[in-house]
Amino acid sequence: MNDLYTIARNTIKPMKLKKNGEAGHVACALETASGAVFTGICIDVPCSIGLCAEQAAIAEMLKHGETQIRKIVAVYEDGSILPPCGRCRELISQVDARNGETIILVADGKAVTLNELLPERWDRKWD
Ligand SMILES: [Zn+2]
């Protein structure tokens, strides 16, 4: 997990966008079941338009035809680890039924599975 943390940290590139928008102050790195690593950055712009770093990394993974995430971490520009928001937890779950076992770094030295973060699945019937 430390390697993924370093990859995510090295992906952080904060930048200002038009009219109070910003991007790149959170970065995510994920490792798939095949061992491939994909990264993504956040985008925050006015009018509630935005994209979490996890969503960008997952889009990159899907672009390469993979869906099963072994490990994932998101890092803020100050180096702190950010647990995935509720929407990202759900997205990780929705792209592959096996992702309940995805290991998520939620704090320095603390990793949990997605199943631990989402114990009562609303969609268990369709797994
Ligand atoms: Zn999110």
Coordinates of N, CA, C and O and ligand atoms in Angstrom, one line a residue:
M1 N 0.8 -1.2 0.0 CA 0.0 0.0 0.0 C 0.9 1.3 0.0 O 0.5 2.3 -0.5
N2 N 2.1 1.2 0.6 CA 2.9 2.3 0.6 C 3.3 2.8 -0.8 O 3.4 4.0 -1.0
D3 N 3.5 1.8 -1.7 CA 3.9 2.2 -3.1 C 2.7 3.0 -3.7 O 2.9 4.0 -4.4
L4 N 1.5 2.5 -3.5 CA 0.3 3.2 -4.0 C 0.2 4.6 -3.4 O -0.1 5.6 -4.1
Y5 N 0.5 4.7 -2.1 CA 0.4 6.0 -1.5 C 1.4 7.0 -2.2 O 1.1 8.1 -2.5
T6 N 2.6 6.5 -2.4 CA 3.7 7.3 -3.1 C 3.3 7.7 -4.5 O 3.5 8.8 -4.9
I7 N 2.7 6.7 -5.2 CA 2.3 7.0 -6.6 C 1.2 8.1 -6.5 O 1.2 9.1 -7.3
A8 N 0.2 8.0 -5.6 CA -0.9 9.0 -5.5 C -0.3 10.3 -5.1 O -0.6 11.4 -5.7
R9 N 0.6 10.3 -4.1 CA 1.2 11.6 -3.7 C 2.0 12.3 -4.8 O 1.9 13.5 -5.0
N10 N 2.7 11.5 -5.6 CA 3.4 12.1 -6.7 C 2.5 12.5 -7.9 O 3.0 13.2 -8.8
T11 N 1.3 12.1 -7.9 CA 0.3 12.5 -8.9 C -0.4 13.8 -8.6 O -0.9 14.5 -9.5
I12 N -0.3 14.3 -7.4 CA -0.9 15.6 -6.9 C -0.2 16.7 -7.7 O 1.0 16.9 -7.7
K13 N -1.0 17.5 -8.4 CA -0.5 18.7 -9.1 C -1.6 19.8 -9.0 O -2.4 19.9 -10.0
P14 N -1.7 20.5 -7.9 CA -2.8 21.5 -7.8 C -2.7 22.5 -8.8 O -1.6 23.0 -9.2
M15 N -3.8 22.9 -9.4 CA -3.9 24.0 -10.4 C -5.2 24.7 -10.3 O -6.2 24.2 -9.9
K16 N -5.1 26.0 -10.6 CA -6.3 26.8 -10.6 C -6.9 26.8 -12.0 O -6.2 26.8 -13.0
L17 N -8.3 26.8 -12.0 CA -9.0 26.8 -13.3 C -9.8 28.1 -13.3 O -9.8 28.9 -12.4
K18 N -10.6 28.3 -14.4 CA -11.4 29.5 -14.5 C -12.3 29.7 -13.4 O -13.0 28.7 -12.9
K19 N -12.5 30.9 -12.9 CA -13.5 31.3 -11.9 C -13.6 30.3 -10.7 O -14.6 29.6 -10.6
N20 N -12.6 30.3 -9.9 CA -12.7 29.6 -8.6 C -12.6 28.1 -8.8 O -12.7 27.3 -7.8
G21 N -12.4 27.6 -9.9 CA -12.2 26.2 -10.1 C -10.8 25.8 -9.8 O -9.9 26.6 -9.8
E22 N -10.7 24.5 -9.4 CA -9.3 24.0 -9.2 C -9.3 22.5 -9.5 O -10.4 21.8 -9.5
A23 N -8.2 21.9 -9.6 CA -8.0 20.5 -9.9 C -6.7 20.0 -9.4 O -5.8 20.8 -9.1
G24 N -6.6 18.7 -9.2 CA -5.3 18.1 -8.9 C -4.9 18.2 -7.5 O -3.8 17.7 -7.1
H25 N -5.7 18.7 -6.5 CA -5.3 18.8 -5.1 C -5.6 17.5 -4.4 O -5.1 17.4 -3.3
V26 N -6.3 16.6 -5.0 CA -6.4 15.2 -4.5 C -6.1 14.3 -5.6 O -6.5 14.5 -6.8
A27 N -5.3 13.3 -5.3 CA -5.0 12.3 -6.3 C -5.2 10.9 -5.8 O -5.1 10.7 -4.6
C28 N -5.6 10.0 -6.7 CA -5.9 8.6 -6.3 C -5.0 7.7 -7.1 O -4.7 7.9 -8.2
A29 N -4.6 6.6 -6.4 CA -3.9 5.5 -7.1 C -4.6 4.2 -6.8 O -5.0 4.0 -5.6
L30 N -4.9 3.4 -7.7 CA -5.5 2.1 -7.5 C -4.7 1.0 -8.2 O -4.1 1.3 -9.2
E31 N -4.7 -0.2 -7.6 CA -4.1 -1.4 -8.2 C -5.2 -2.4 -8.5 O -6.0 -2.7 -7.7
T32 N -5.2 -2.9 -9.7 CA -6.2 -3.8 -10.1 C -5.7 -5.3 -9.8 O -4.6 -5.5 -9.4
A33 N -6.6 -6.2 -10.0 CA -6.3 -7.6 -9.8 C -5.2 -8.1 -10.6 O -4.4 -9.0 -10.2
S34 N -5.0 -7.5 -11.8 CA -3.9 -7.9 -12.7 C -2.5 -7.3 -12.2 O -1.5 -7.6 -12.8
G35 N -2.6 -6.3 -11.3 CA -1.4 -5.7 -10.8 C -1.1 -4.3 -11.5 O -0.2 -3.6 -11.2
A36 N -2.0 -4.0 -12.5 CA -1.8 -2.7 -13.1 C -2.2 -1.6 -12.1 O -3.0 -1.8 -11.2
V37 N -1.6 -0.4 -12.3 CA -1.9 0.7 -11.4 C -2.4 1.9 -12.3 O -1.8 2.2 -13.4
F38 N -3.5 2.5 -11.8 CA -4.1 3.6 -12.5 C -4.2 4.8 -11.5 O -4.4 4.6 -10.3
T39 N -4.1 6.0 -12.1 CA -4.2 7.2 -11.2 C -5.3 8.1 -11.7 O -5.7 8.0 -12.9
G40 N -5.7 9.0 -10.9 CA -6.7 10.1 -11.3 C -6.5 11.2 -10.3 O -6.0 11.1 -9.2
I41 N -7.0 12.4 -10.8 CA -7.0 13.6 -10.0 C -8.4 14.1 -9.9 O -9.3 13.9 -10.7
C42 N -8.7 14.9 -8.8 CA -10.0 15.5 -8.6 C -10.1 16.8 -9.5 O -9.1 17.4 -9.9
I43 N -11.4 17.1 -9.8 CA -11.7 18.4 -10.5 C -12.8 19.0 -9.7 O -13.9 18.4 -9.5
D44 N -12.6 20.3 -9.2 CA -13.7 21.0 -8.5 C -13.9 22.3 -9.2 O -13.0 23.2 -9.2
V45 N -15.1 22.5 -9.8 CA -15.4 23.8 -10.4 C -16.8 24.2 -9.9 O -17.6 23.4 -9.4
P46 N -17.2 25.5 -10.1 CA -18.4 26.0 -9.6 C -19.7 25.3 -10.1 O -19.5 24.5 -11.1
C47 N -20.8 25.5 -9.5 CA -22.1 24.9 -9.9 C -22.1 23.4 -9.6 O -22.8 22.7 -10.2
S48 N -21.4 23.1 -8.5 CA -21.4 21.7 -8.1 C -20.9 20.7 -9.1 O -21.2 19.5 -9.0
I49 N -20.2 21.1 -10.1 CA -19.6 20.2 -11.0 C -18.3 19.8 -10.5 O -17.5 20.6 -10.1
G50 N -18.0 18.5 -10.4 CA -16.8 18.0 -9.9 C -16.6 16.6 -10.1 O -17.5 15.8 -10.5
L51 N -15.4 16.1 -9.9 CA -15.1 14.7 -10.0 C -14.0 14.4 -9.0 O -13.0 15.1 -8.8
C52 N -14.3 13.3 -8.2 CA -13.3 12.9 -7.2 C -12.2 12.2 -7.9 O -12.3 11.6 -9.0
A53 N -11.0 12.2 -7.3 CA -9.8 11.5 -7.8 C -10.1 10.0 -8.0 O -9.6 9.5 -9.0
E54 N -10.9 9.4 -7.2 CA -11.2 8.0 -7.3 C -11.9 7.7 -8.6 O -11.7 6.8 -9.3
Q55 N -12.9 8.6 -8.9 CA -13.7 8.5 -10.1 C -12.8 8.6 -11.3 O -13.0 7.8 -12.3
A56 N -11.9 9.5 -11.3 CA -11.0 9.6 -12.5 C -10.1 8.4 -12.6 O -9.9 7.9 -13.8
A57 N -9.6 7.9 -11.5 CA -8.8 6.7 -11.6 C -9.6 5.5 -12.1 O -9.1 4.6 -12.9
I58 N -10.8 5.4 -11.6 CA -11.7 4.3 -12.0 C -12.0 4.4 -13.5 O -12.0 3.4 -14.3
A59 N -12.2 5.6 -14.0 CA -12.5 5.8 -15.5 C -11.3 5.3 -16.3 O -11.4 4.7 -17.3
E60 N -10.1 5.7 -15.8 CA -8.8 5.2 -16.5 C -8.7 3.7 -16.5 O -8.4 3.1 -17.5
M61 N -9.1 3.1 -15.3 CA -9.1 1.6 -15.3 C -10.0 1.0 -16.3 O -9.7 0.1 -17.0
L62 N -11.2 1.5 -16.3 CA -12.3 1.0 -17.2 C -11.8 1.2 -18.7 O -12.1 0.3 -19.5
K63 N -11.2 2.3 -18.9 CA -10.7 2.5 -20.3 C -9.7 1.4 -20.7 O -9.7 1.1 -21.9
H64 N -9.0 0.8 -19.8 CA -8.1 -0.2 -20.1 C -8.7 -1.6 -19.9 O -8.0 -2.6 -19.9
G65 N -10.0 -1.7 -19.7 CA -10.7 -2.9 -19.7 C -10.7 -3.7 -18.4 O -11.0 -4.9 -18.4
E66 N -10.4 -3.1 -17.3 CA -10.3 -3.8 -16.0 C -11.4 -3.2 -15.1 O -11.8 -2.0 -15.2
T67 N -11.8 -4.1 -14.2 CA -12.9 -3.7 -13.3 C -12.6 -4.0 -11.8 O -13.2 -3.4 -10.9
Q68 N -11.7 -5.0 -11.6 CA -11.5 -5.5 -10.2 C -10.4 -4.7 -9.5 O -9.2 -4.8 -10.0
I69 N -10.7 -4.1 -8.4 CA -9.7 -3.2 -7.7 C -9.2 -4.0 -6.5 O -10.0 -4.4 -5.7
R70 N -7.9 -4.2 -6.5 CA -7.3 -4.9 -5.3 C -7.1 -3.9 -4.2 O -7.4 -4.2 -3.0
K71 N -6.5 -2.7 -4.5 CA -6.2 -1.7 -3.4 C -6.4 -0.3 -4.0 O -6.2 -0.1 -5.2
I72 N -6.8 0.6 -3.1 CA -7.0 2.0 -3.6 C -6.7 3.0 -2.4 O -6.9 2.7 -1.3
V73 N -6.1 4.1 -2.8 CA -5.8 5.2 -1.8 C -6.0 6.5 -2.5 O -5.7 6.7 -3.7
A74 N -6.5 7.5 -1.8 CA -6.6 8.9 -2.2 C -5.8 9.8 -1.2 O -5.9 9.6 0.0
V75 N -5.1 10.7 -1.8 CA -4.2 11.6 -1.0 C -4.5 13.0 -1.3 O -4.5 13.4 -2.4
Y76 N -4.6 13.8 -0.2 CA -4.8 15.3 -0.3 C -3.4 15.9 -0.5 O -2.4 15.4 -0.2
E77 N -3.5 17.2 -0.9 CA -2.2 17.9 -1.2 C -1.3 18.1 0.0 O -0.1 18.2 -0.2
D78 N -1.8 18.0 1.2 CA -0.9 18.1 2.4 C -0.3 16.7 2.8 O 0.3 16.6 3.8
G79 N -0.7 15.7 2.0 CA -0.1 14.4 2.2 C -1.0 13.5 3.0 O -0.7 12.3 3.2
S80 N -2.1 14.0 3.5 CA -3.0 13.2 4.4 C -3.9 12.3 3.5 O -4.1 12.6 2.3
I81 N -4.2 11.2 4.0 CA -5.1 10.2 3.3 C -6.5 10.5 3.5 O -7.0 10.8 4.6
L82 N -7.3 10.5 2.4 CA -8.7 10.8 2.4 C -9.5 9.5 2.2 O -9.3 8.8 1.1
P83 N -10.4 9.1 3.1 CA -11.2 7.9 2.8 C -12.2 8.3 1.7 O -12.5 9.5 1.5
P84 N -12.6 7.3 0.9 CA -13.5 7.7 -0.2 C -14.9 8.2 0.3 O -15.4 7.7 1.3
C85 N -15.4 9.2 -0.4 CA -16.8 9.7 -0.1 C -17.8 8.6 -0.4 O -17.5 7.5 -1.0
G86 N -19.0 8.8 0.0 CA -20.1 7.8 -0.2 C -20.3 7.4 -1.6 O -20.5 6.3 -2.0
R87 N -20.2 8.5 -2.5 CA -20.4 8.2 -3.9 C -19.3 7.3 -4.5 O -19.6 6.4 -5.3
C88 N -18.1 7.6 -4.1 CA -17.0 6.7 -4.6 C -17.1 5.3 -4.0 O -16.7 4.4 -4.7
R89 N -17.5 5.2 -2.7 CA -17.6 3.8 -2.2 C -18.6 3.1 -3.0 O -18.4 1.9 -3.4
E90 N -19.7 3.7 -3.4 CA -20.7 3.1 -4.2 C -20.2 2.7 -5.6 O -20.4 1.7 -6.1
L91 N -19.4 3.7 -6.2 CA -18.9 3.4 -7.5 C -17.9 2.2 -7.5 O -18.0 1.4 -8.4
I92 N -17.1 2.2 -6.5 CA -16.1 1.0 -6.4 C -16.9 -0.3 -6.4 O -16.6 -1.2 -7.1
S93 N -18.0 -0.3 -5.6 CA -18.9 -1.4 -5.5 C -19.6 -1.8 -6.8 O -19.7 -2.9 -7.2
Q94 N -20.0 -0.7 -7.5 CA -20.8 -0.9 -8.7 C -20.0 -1.5 -9.9 O -20.6 -2.0 -10.8
V95 N -18.7 -1.2 -10.0 CA -18.0 -1.6 -11.2 C -17.6 -3.1 -11.2 O -17.3 -3.7 -12.3
D96 N -17.6 -3.8 -10.0 CA -17.3 -5.2 -10.0 C -17.8 -5.8 -8.7 O -17.5 -5.2 -7.6
A97 N -18.6 -6.9 -8.7 CA -19.1 -7.5 -7.5 C -18.0 -7.9 -6.6 O -18.2 -8.0 -5.3
R98 N -16.8 -8.2 -7.1 CA -15.7 -8.7 -6.3 C -15.1 -7.6 -5.5 O -14.2 -7.8 -4.6
N99 N -15.4 -6.3 -5.8 CA -14.8 -5.2 -5.1 C -15.2 -5.0 -3.7 O -14.7 -4.1 -3.0
G100 N -16.0 -5.8 -3.2 CA -16.3 -5.8 -1.7 C -15.0 -6.1 -0.9 O -14.9 -5.7 0.2
E101 N -14.1 -6.8 -1.6 CA -12.9 -7.2 -0.9 C -11.7 -6.2 -1.2 O -10.6 -6.4 -0.8
T102 N -12.0 -5.1 -2.0 CA -11.0 -4.1 -2.2 C -10.5 -3.5 -0.9 O -11.3 -3.2 0.0
I103 N -9.2 -3.4 -0.8 CA -8.5 -2.9 0.4 C -8.4 -1.4 0.2 O -7.8 -0.9 -0.8
I104 N -8.9 -0.6 1.1 CA -9.0 0.8 1.0 C -8.2 1.4 2.2 O -8.5 1.1 3.4
L105 N -7.2 2.2 1.9 CA -6.4 2.9 2.9 C -7.2 4.1 3.3 O -7.5 5.0 2.5
V106 N -7.7 4.1 4.6 CA -8.6 5.2 5.1 C -7.8 6.2 6.0 O -8.4 7.3 6.3
A107 N -6.7 5.8 6.5 CA -5.9 6.7 7.3 C -4.5 6.1 7.3 O -4.3 5.0 6.9
D108 N -3.5 6.9 7.8 CA -2.1 6.4 7.9 C -2.1 5.1 8.7 O -2.5 5.1 9.9
G109 N -1.7 4.0 8.1 CA -1.6 2.8 8.8 C -2.9 2.0 9.0 O -2.9 1.0 9.7
K110 N -4.0 2.5 8.5 CA -5.3 1.9 8.6 C -5.9 1.5 7.3 O -6.3 2.5 6.5
A111 N -6.1 0.2 7.1 CA -6.7 -0.2 5.8 C -8.0 -1.1 6.2 O -7.9 -1.8 7.1
V112 N -9.0 -0.9 5.4 CA -10.2 -1.7 5.6 C -10.7 -2.2 4.2 O -10.3 -1.7 3.2
T113 N -11.6 -3.1 4.2 CA -12.2 -3.5 3.0 C -13.5 -2.7 2.7 O -14.1 -2.1 3.6
L114 N -13.9 -2.7 1.4 CA -15.1 -1.9 1.1 C -16.3 -2.5 1.8 O -17.2 -1.8 2.2
N115 N -16.3 -3.8 2.0 CA -17.4 -4.5 2.7 C -17.5 -3.9 4.1 O -18.6 -3.8 4.7
E116 N -16.4 -3.6 4.7 CA -16.4 -3.0 6.1 C -17.0 -1.6 6.0 O -17.6 -1.1 7.0
L117 N -16.8 -0.9 4.9 CA -17.3 0.5 4.8 C -18.8 0.5 4.4 O -19.5 1.4 4.7
L118 N -19.2 -0.6 3.7 CA -20.6 -0.7 3.2 C -21.1 -2.0 3.6 O -21.3 -2.9 2.8
P119 N -21.4 -2.2 4.9 CA -21.8 -3.5 5.4 C -23.2 -4.0 5.0 O -23.4 -5.2 4.8
E120 N -24.1 -3.1 4.8 CA -25.4 -3.6 4.4 C -25.8 -3.1 3.0 O -26.3 -2.0 2.8
R121 N -25.4 -4.0 2.0 CA -25.6 -3.6 0.6 C -27.1 -3.6 0.2 O -27.8 -4.5 0.5
W122 N -27.4 -2.5 -0.5 CA -28.8 -2.4 -1.0 C -29.0 -3.3 -2.2 O -30.1 -3.7 -2.6
D123 N -27.9 -3.7 -2.9 CA -28.0 -4.4 -4.2 C -27.5 -5.8 -4.1 O -27.1 -6.4 -5.1
R124 N -27.4 -6.4 -2.9 CA -26.8 -7.7 -2.7 C -27.6 -8.7 -3.6 O -27.0 -9.7 -4.1
K125 N -28.9 -8.5 -3.8 CA -29.7 -9.4 -4.6 C -29.2 -9.6 -6.0 O -29.4 -10.6 -6.6
W126 N -28.5 -8.6 -6.5 CA -28.0 -8.7 -7.9 C -26.5 -9.0 -8.1 O -26.0 -9.0 -9.2
D127 N -25.9 -9.3 -7.0 CA -24.4 -9.7 -7.0 C -24.3 -11.0 -7.8 O -25.1 -11.9 -7.8
Ligands
ZN1 ZN -15.6 10.6 -4.0

